[in-house]
């Protein structure tokens, strides 16, 4: 029973620390867009105007 007097406040402190870390990361933009940059790398068009074929559409 005496262990609960230590474990309950300790667990409450750990929960508040975890919430603080989560909201700090959220405010700094850690969770904005995780998929978009990876997809943009795959869709990147490295051709320039000089190496593009004549019939290719200009974007």
PDB file of N, CA, C and O in Angstrom:
ATOM      1  N   UNK A   1       0.819  -1.195   0.000  1.00  0.00           N
ATOM      2  CA  UNK A   1       0.000   0.000   0.000  1.00  0.00           C
ATOM      3  C   UNK A   1       0.866   1.263   0.000  1.00  0.00           C
ATOM      4  O   UNK A   1       0.491   2.244  -0.622  1.00  0.00           O
ATOM      5  N   UNK A   2       2.015   1.209   0.701  1.00  0.00           N
ATOM      6  CA  UNK A   2       2.871   2.386   0.731  1.00  0.00           C
ATOM      7  C   UNK A   2       3.478   2.680  -0.641  1.00  0.00           C
ATOM      8  O   UNK A   2       3.824   3.819  -0.946  1.00  0.00           O
ATOM      9  N   UNK A   3       3.627   1.651  -1.459  1.00  0.00           N
ATOM     10  CA  UNK A   3       4.194   1.851  -2.785  1.00  0.00           C
ATOM     11  C   UNK A   3       3.272   2.709  -3.659  1.00  0.00           C
ATOM     12  O   UNK A   3       3.737   3.443  -4.529  1.00  0.00           O
ATOM     13  N   UNK A   4       1.963   2.611  -3.423  1.00  0.00           N
ATOM     14  CA  UNK A   4       1.020   3.418  -4.206  1.00  0.00           C
ATOM     15  C   UNK A   4       1.185   4.906  -3.939  1.00  0.00           C
ATOM     16  O   UNK A   4       0.925   5.732  -4.816  1.00  0.00           O
ATOM     17  N   UNK A   5       1.608   5.259  -2.727  1.00  0.00           N
ATOM     18  CA  UNK A   5       1.827   6.666  -2.401  1.00  0.00           C
ATOM     19  C   UNK A   5       2.970   7.256  -3.229  1.00  0.00           C
ATOM     20  O   UNK A   5       3.033   8.456  -3.434  1.00  0.00           O
ATOM     21  N   UNK A   6       3.854   6.433  -3.704  1.00  0.00           N
ATOM     22  CA  UNK A   6       4.948   6.884  -4.554  1.00  0.00           C
ATOM     23  C   UNK A   6       4.607   6.712  -6.040  1.00  0.00           C
ATOM     24  O   UNK A   6       4.878   7.597  -6.851  1.00  0.00           O
ATOM     25  N   UNK A   7       3.995   5.582  -6.394  1.00  0.00           N
ATOM     26  CA  UNK A   7       3.773   5.263  -7.805  1.00  0.00           C
ATOM     27  C   UNK A   7       2.697   6.124  -8.459  1.00  0.00           C
ATOM     28  O   UNK A   7       2.821   6.481  -9.639  1.00  0.00           O
ATOM     29  N   UNK A   8       1.642   6.464  -7.743  1.00  0.00           N
ATOM     30  CA  UNK A   8       0.566   7.260  -8.352  1.00  0.00           C
ATOM     31  C   UNK A   8       1.043   8.674  -8.673  1.00  0.00           C
ATOM     32  O   UNK A   8       0.871   9.131  -9.817  1.00  0.00           O
ATOM     33  N   UNK A   9       1.669   9.412  -7.749  1.00  0.00           N
ATOM     34  CA  UNK A   9       2.176  10.743  -8.150  1.00  0.00           C
ATOM     35  C   UNK A   9       3.266  10.661  -9.211  1.00  0.00           C
ATOM     36  O   UNK A   9       3.332  11.521 -10.106  1.00  0.00           O
ATOM     37  N   UNK A  10       4.093   9.637  -9.151  1.00  0.00           N
ATOM     38  CA  UNK A  10       5.140   9.480 -10.154  1.00  0.00           C
ATOM     39  C   UNK A  10       4.542   9.240 -11.536  1.00  0.00           C
ATOM     40  O   UNK A  10       5.005   9.809 -12.528  1.00  0.00           O
ATOM     41  N   UNK A  11       3.493   8.434 -11.625  1.00  0.00           N
ATOM     42  CA  UNK A  11       2.859   8.185 -12.922  1.00  0.00           C
ATOM     43  C   UNK A  11       2.156   9.434 -13.441  1.00  0.00           C
ATOM     44  O   UNK A  11       2.142   9.688 -14.646  1.00  0.00           O
ATOM     45  N   UNK A  12       1.585  10.235 -12.564  1.00  0.00           N
ATOM     46  CA  UNK A  12       0.956  11.484 -12.987  1.00  0.00           C
ATOM     47  C   UNK A  12       2.009  12.434 -13.545  1.00  0.00           C
ATOM     48  O   UNK A  12       1.796  13.088 -14.577  1.00  0.00           O
ATOM     49  N   UNK A  13       3.163  12.509 -12.906  1.00  0.00           N
ATOM     50  CA  UNK A  13       4.251  13.359 -13.389  1.00  0.00           C
ATOM     51  C   UNK A  13       4.743  12.872 -14.747  1.00  0.00           C
ATOM     52  O   UNK A  13       4.979  13.674 -15.659  1.00  0.00           O
ATOM     53  N   UNK A  14       4.869  11.571 -14.927  1.00  0.00           N
ATOM     54  CA  UNK A  14       5.323  11.015 -16.210  1.00  0.00           C
ATOM     55  C   UNK A  14       4.314  11.332 -17.317  1.00  0.00           C
ATOM     56  O   UNK A  14       4.703  11.671 -18.436  1.00  0.00           O
ATOM     57  N   UNK A  15       3.034  11.258 -17.026  1.00  0.00           N
ATOM     58  CA  UNK A  15       2.007  11.569 -18.020  1.00  0.00           C
ATOM     59  C   UNK A  15       2.082  13.040 -18.410  1.00  0.00           C
ATOM     60  O   UNK A  15       1.997  13.385 -19.603  1.00  0.00           O
ATOM     61  N   UNK A  16       2.247  13.931 -17.448  1.00  0.00           N
ATOM     62  CA  UNK A  16       2.358  15.350 -17.774  1.00  0.00           C
ATOM     63  C   UNK A  16       3.613  15.651 -18.578  1.00  0.00           C
ATOM     64  O   UNK A  16       3.588  16.474 -19.498  1.00  0.00           O
ATOM     65  N   UNK A  17       4.708  14.986 -18.289  1.00  0.00           N
ATOM     66  CA  UNK A  17       5.932  15.171 -19.073  1.00  0.00           C
ATOM     67  C   UNK A  17       5.725  14.684 -20.507  1.00  0.00           C
ATOM     68  O   UNK A  17       6.136  15.342 -21.463  1.00  0.00           O
ATOM     69  N   UNK A  18       5.067  13.532 -20.670  1.00  0.00           N
ATOM     70  CA  UNK A  18       4.804  13.007 -22.010  1.00  0.00           C
ATOM     71  C   UNK A  18       3.889  13.944 -22.795  1.00  0.00           C
ATOM     72  O   UNK A  18       4.106  14.184 -23.991  1.00  0.00           O
ATOM     73  N   UNK A  19       2.878  14.500 -22.148  1.00  0.00           N
ATOM     74  CA  UNK A  19       1.992  15.451 -22.821  1.00  0.00           C
ATOM     75  C   UNK A  19       2.741  16.727 -23.194  1.00  0.00           C
ATOM     76  O   UNK A  19       2.533  17.286 -24.280  1.00  0.00           O
ATOM     77  N   UNK A  20       3.611  17.196 -22.321  1.00  0.00           N
ATOM     78  CA  UNK A  20       4.397  18.386 -22.616  1.00  0.00           C
ATOM     79  C   UNK A  20       5.313  18.157 -23.825  1.00  0.00           C
ATOM     80  O   UNK A  20       5.401  19.007 -24.704  1.00  0.00           O
ATOM     81  N   UNK A  21       5.964  16.988 -23.874  1.00  0.00           N
ATOM     82  CA  UNK A  21       6.844  16.665 -25.006  1.00  0.00           C
ATOM     83  C   UNK A  21       6.030  16.588 -26.296  1.00  0.00           C
ATOM     84  O   UNK A  21       6.436  17.105 -27.339  1.00  0.00           O
ATOM     85  N   UNK A  22       4.859  15.967 -26.243  1.00  0.00           N
ATOM     86  CA  UNK A  22       4.015  15.841 -27.432  1.00  0.00           C
ATOM     87  C   UNK A  22       3.565  17.199 -27.945  1.00  0.00           C
ATOM     88  O   UNK A  22       3.663  17.494 -29.143  1.00  0.00           O
ATOM     89  N   UNK A  23       3.059  18.046 -27.069  1.00  0.00           N
ATOM     90  CA  UNK A  23       2.556  19.344 -27.517  1.00  0.00           C
ATOM     91  C   UNK A  23       3.690  20.273 -27.938  1.00  0.00           C
ATOM     92  O   UNK A  23       3.507  21.105 -28.828  1.00  0.00           O
ATOM     93  N   UNK A  24       4.860  20.130 -27.337  1.00  0.00           N
ATOM     94  CA  UNK A  24       6.012  20.922 -27.785  1.00  0.00           C
ATOM     95  C   UNK A  24       6.420  20.511 -29.194  1.00  0.00           C
ATOM     96  O   UNK A  24       6.704  21.359 -30.042  1.00  0.00           O
ATOM     97  N   UNK A  25       6.440  19.217 -29.453  1.00  0.00           N
ATOM     98  CA  UNK A  25       6.777  18.741 -30.793  1.00  0.00           C
ATOM     99  C   UNK A  25       5.709  19.141 -31.802  1.00  0.00           C
ATOM    100  O   UNK A  25       6.011  19.492 -32.942  1.00  0.00           O
ATOM    101  N   UNK A  26       4.468  19.123 -31.382  1.00  0.00           N
ATOM    102  CA  UNK A  26       3.380  19.511 -32.277  1.00  0.00           C
ATOM    103  C   UNK A  26       3.448  20.998 -32.609  1.00  0.00           C
ATOM    104  O   UNK A  26       3.200  21.399 -33.749  1.00  0.00           O
ATOM    105  N   UNK A  27       3.774  21.823 -31.643  1.00  0.00           N
ATOM    106  CA  UNK A  27       3.885  23.262 -31.890  1.00  0.00           C
ATOM    107  C   UNK A  27       5.071  23.602 -32.779  1.00  0.00           C
ATOM    108  O   UNK A  27       5.040  24.584 -33.522  1.00  0.00           O
ATOM    109  N   UNK A  28       6.123  22.795 -32.722  1.00  0.00           N
ATOM    110  CA  UNK A  28       7.304  23.090 -33.531  1.00  0.00           C
ATOM    111  C   UNK A  28       7.178  22.556 -34.956  1.00  0.00           C
ATOM    112  O   UNK A  28       8.070  22.762 -35.765  1.00  0.00           O
ATOM    113  N   UNK A  29       6.085  21.854 -35.278  1.00  0.00           N
ATOM    114  CA  UNK A  29       5.851  21.415 -36.641  1.00  0.00           C
ATOM    115  C   UNK A  29       6.390  20.028 -36.959  1.00  0.00           C
ATOM    116  O   UNK A  29       6.572  19.702 -38.129  1.00  0.00           O
ATOM    117  N   UNK A  30       6.624  19.214 -35.958  1.00  0.00           N
ATOM    118  CA  UNK A  30       7.158  17.876 -36.197  1.00  0.00           C
ATOM    119  C   UNK A  30       6.185  16.989 -36.963  1.00  0.00           C
ATOM    120  O   UNK A  30       6.593  16.100 -37.694  1.00  0.00           O
ATOM    121  N   UNK A  31       4.891  17.209 -36.815  1.00  0.00           N
ATOM    122  CA  UNK A  31       3.900  16.304 -37.377  1.00  0.00           C
ATOM    123  C   UNK A  31       3.144  16.929 -38.544  1.00  0.00           C
ATOM    124  O   UNK A  31       2.032  16.521 -38.857  1.00  0.00           O
ATOM    125  N   UNK A  32       3.722  17.918 -39.208  1.00  0.00           N
ATOM    126  CA  UNK A  32       2.994  18.621 -40.255  1.00  0.00           C
ATOM    127  C   UNK A  32       2.675  17.730 -41.451  1.00  0.00           C
ATOM    128  O   UNK A  32       1.529  17.508 -41.763  1.00  0.00           O
ATOM    129  N   UNK A  33       3.686  17.253 -42.117  1.00  0.00           N
ATOM    130  CA  UNK A  33       3.457  16.418 -43.301  1.00  0.00           C
ATOM    131  C   UNK A  33       4.582  15.397 -43.384  1.00  0.00           C
ATOM    132  O   UNK A  33       5.718  15.744 -43.671  1.00  0.00           O
ATOM    133  N   UNK A  34       4.261  14.143 -43.121  1.00  0.00           N
ATOM    134  CA  UNK A  34       5.276  13.105 -43.120  1.00  0.00           C
ATOM    135  C   UNK A  34       5.387  12.401 -44.466  1.00  0.00           C
ATOM    136  O   UNK A  34       6.409  11.812 -44.782  1.00  0.00           O
ATOM    137  N   UNK A  35       4.349  12.450 -45.285  1.00  0.00           N
ATOM    138  CA  UNK A  35       4.326  11.696 -46.526  1.00  0.00           C
ATOM    139  C   UNK A  35       4.709  12.561 -47.722  1.00  0.00           C
ATOM    140  O   UNK A  35       5.362  12.100 -48.655  1.00  0.00           O
ATOM    141  N   UNK A  36       4.326  13.814 -47.708  1.00  0.00           N
ATOM    142  CA  UNK A  36       4.500  14.699 -48.852  1.00  0.00           C
ATOM    143  C   UNK A  36       5.924  14.827 -49.359  1.00  0.00           C
ATOM    144  O   UNK A  36       6.165  14.692 -50.566  1.00  0.00           O
ATOM    145  N   UNK A  37       6.920  15.106 -48.509  1.00  0.00           N
ATOM    146  CA  UNK A  37       8.282  15.247 -49.029  1.00  0.00           C
ATOM    147  C   UNK A  37       8.814  13.975 -49.687  1.00  0.00           C
ATOM    148  O   UNK A  37       9.524  14.050 -50.683  1.00  0.00           O
ATOM    149  N   UNK A  38       8.455  12.821 -49.165  1.00  0.00           N
ATOM    150  CA  UNK A  38       8.895  11.573 -49.787  1.00  0.00           C
ATOM    151  C   UNK A  38       8.280  11.363 -51.153  1.00  0.00           C
ATOM    152  O   UNK A  38       8.935  10.867 -52.071  1.00  0.00           O
ATOM    153  N   UNK A  39       7.032  11.750 -51.309  1.00  0.00           N
ATOM    154  CA  UNK A  39       6.386  11.617 -52.614  1.00  0.00           C
ATOM    155  C   UNK A  39       6.898  12.647 -53.611  1.00  0.00           C
ATOM    156  O   UNK A  39       6.986  12.374 -54.798  1.00  0.00           O
ATOM    157  N   UNK A  40       7.240  13.839 -53.128  1.00  0.00           N
ATOM    158  CA  UNK A  40       7.778  14.862 -54.033  1.00  0.00           C
ATOM    159  C   UNK A  40       9.127  14.449 -54.602  1.00  0.00           C
ATOM    160  O   UNK A  40       9.453  14.788 -55.738  1.00  0.00           O
ATOM    161  N   UNK A  41       9.915  13.707 -53.830  1.00  0.00           N
ATOM    162  CA  UNK A  41      11.203  13.237 -54.344  1.00  0.00           C
ATOM    163  C   UNK A  41      10.984  12.263 -55.490  1.00  0.00           C
ATOM    164  O   UNK A  41      11.688  12.295 -56.498  1.00  0.00           O
ATOM    165  N   UNK A  42       9.975  11.412 -55.361  1.00  0.00           N
ATOM    166  CA  UNK A  42       9.708  10.434 -56.410  1.00  0.00           C
ATOM    167  C   UNK A  42       9.140  11.090 -57.664  1.00  0.00           C
ATOM    168  O   UNK A  42       9.345  10.601 -58.768  1.00  0.00           O
ATOM    169  N   UNK A  43       8.429  12.200 -57.515  1.00  0.00           N
ATOM    170  CA  UNK A  43       7.810  12.858 -58.655  1.00  0.00           C
ATOM    171  C   UNK A  43       8.666  13.979 -59.220  1.00  0.00           C
ATOM    172  O   UNK A  43       8.242  14.686 -60.120  1.00  0.00           O
ATOM    173  N   UNK A  44       9.868  14.146 -58.714  1.00  0.00           N
ATOM    174  CA  UNK A  44      10.735  15.232 -59.151  1.00  0.00           C
ATOM    175  C   UNK A  44      11.156  15.006 -60.598  1.00  0.00           C
ATOM    176  O   UNK A  44      11.584  13.940 -60.991  1.00  0.00           O
ATOM    177  N   UNK A  45      11.033  16.053 -61.405  1.00  0.00           N
ATOM    178  CA  UNK A  45      11.413  15.993 -62.806  1.00  0.00           C
ATOM    179  C   UNK A  45      12.741  16.714 -62.963  1.00  0.00           C
ATOM    180  O   UNK A  45      12.820  17.933 -62.841  1.00  0.00           O
ATOM    181  N   UNK A  46      13.790  15.956 -63.226  1.00  0.00           N
ATOM    182  CA  UNK A  46      15.128  16.525 -63.298  1.00  0.00           C
ATOM    183  C   UNK A  46      15.500  17.008 -64.695  1.00  0.00           C
ATOM    184  O   UNK A  46      16.592  17.507 -64.890  1.00  0.00           O
ATOM    185  N   UNK A  47      14.631  16.876 -65.662  1.00  0.00           N
ATOM    186  CA  UNK A  47      14.970  17.312 -67.017  1.00  0.00           C
ATOM    187  C   UNK A  47      14.899  18.831 -67.103  1.00  0.00           C
ATOM    188  O   UNK A  47      14.082  19.479 -66.467  1.00  0.00           O
ATOM    189  N   UNK A  48      15.765  19.392 -67.909  1.00  0.00           N
ATOM    190  CA  UNK A  48      15.751  20.837 -68.133  1.00  0.00           C
ATOM    191  C   UNK A  48      15.154  21.118 -69.501  1.00  0.00           C
ATOM    192  O   UNK A  48      14.845  20.210 -70.268  1.00  0.00           O
ATOM    193  N   UNK A  49      15.048  22.356 -69.842  1.00  0.00           N
ATOM    194  CA  UNK A  49      14.451  22.734 -71.126  1.00  0.00           C
ATOM    195  C   UNK A  49      15.331  22.291 -72.293  1.00  0.00           C
ATOM    196  O   UNK A  49      14.838  22.032 -73.388  1.00  0.00           O
ATOM    197  N   UNK A  50      16.643  22.188 -72.098  1.00  0.00           N
ATOM    198  CA  UNK A  50      17.544  21.792 -73.179  1.00  0.00           C
ATOM    199  C   UNK A  50      17.465  20.305 -73.492  1.00  0.00           C
ATOM    200  O   UNK A  50      17.634  19.900 -74.633  1.00  0.00           O
ATOM    201  N   UNK A  51      17.208  19.463 -72.489  1.00  0.00           N
ATOM    202  CA  UNK A  51      17.202  18.007 -72.711  1.00  0.00           C
ATOM    203  C   UNK A  51      15.811  17.451 -72.935  1.00  0.00           C
ATOM    204  O   UNK A  51      15.667  16.269 -73.157  1.00  0.00           O
ATOM    205  N   UNK A  52      14.783  18.283 -72.908  1.00  0.00           N
ATOM    206  CA  UNK A  52      13.419  17.823 -73.094  1.00  0.00           C
ATOM    207  C   UNK A  52      13.157  17.581 -74.580  1.00  0.00           C
ATOM    208  O   UNK A  52      13.545  18.373 -75.424  1.00  0.00           O
ATOM    209  N   UNK A  53      12.501  16.461 -74.927  1.00  0.00           N
ATOM    210  CA  UNK A  53      12.152  16.230 -76.331  1.00  0.00           C
ATOM    211  C   UNK A  53      11.204  17.312 -76.840  1.00  0.00           C
ATOM    212  O   UNK A  53      10.511  17.960 -76.084  1.00  0.00           O
ATOM    213  N   UNK A  54      11.189  17.486 -78.158  1.00  0.00           N
ATOM    214  CA  UNK A  54      10.382  18.558 -78.753  1.00  0.00           C
ATOM    215  C   UNK A  54       8.885  18.354 -78.549  1.00  0.00           C
ATOM    216  O   UNK A  54       8.138  19.315 -78.433  1.00  0.00           O
ATOM    217  N   UNK A  55       8.427  17.089 -78.486  1.00  0.00           N
ATOM    218  CA  UNK A  55       7.000  16.843 -78.362  1.00  0.00           C
ATOM    219  C   UNK A  55       6.554  16.725 -76.899  1.00  0.00           C
ATOM    220  O   UNK A  55       5.390  16.480 -76.646  1.00  0.00           O
ATOM    221  N   UNK A  56       7.458  16.912 -75.938  1.00  0.00           N
ATOM    222  CA  UNK A  56       7.071  16.826 -74.518  1.00  0.00           C
ATOM    223  C   UNK A  56       6.328  18.088 -74.108  1.00  0.00           C
ATOM    224  O   UNK A  56       6.663  19.187 -74.529  1.00  0.00           O
ATOM    225  N   UNK A  57       5.280  17.927 -73.305  1.00  0.00           N
ATOM    226  CA  UNK A  57       4.534  19.121 -72.868  1.00  0.00           C
ATOM    227  C   UNK A  57       5.367  19.951 -71.895  1.00  0.00           C
ATOM    228  O   UNK A  57       6.117  19.420 -71.095  1.00  0.00           O
ATOM    229  N   UNK A  58       5.255  21.241 -72.010  1.00  0.00           N
ATOM    230  CA  UNK A  58       5.962  22.141 -71.112  1.00  0.00           C
ATOM    231  C   UNK A  58       5.080  22.428 -69.917  1.00  0.00           C
ATOM    232  O   UNK A  58       3.949  22.869 -70.069  1.00  0.00           O
ATOM    233  N   UNK A  59       5.609  22.152 -68.736  1.00  0.00           N
ATOM    234  CA  UNK A  59       4.795  22.295 -67.517  1.00  0.00           C
ATOM    235  C   UNK A  59       5.187  23.528 -66.762  1.00  0.00           C
ATOM    236  O   UNK A  59       6.265  23.957 -66.714  1.00  0.00           O
TER     237      UNK A  59
END
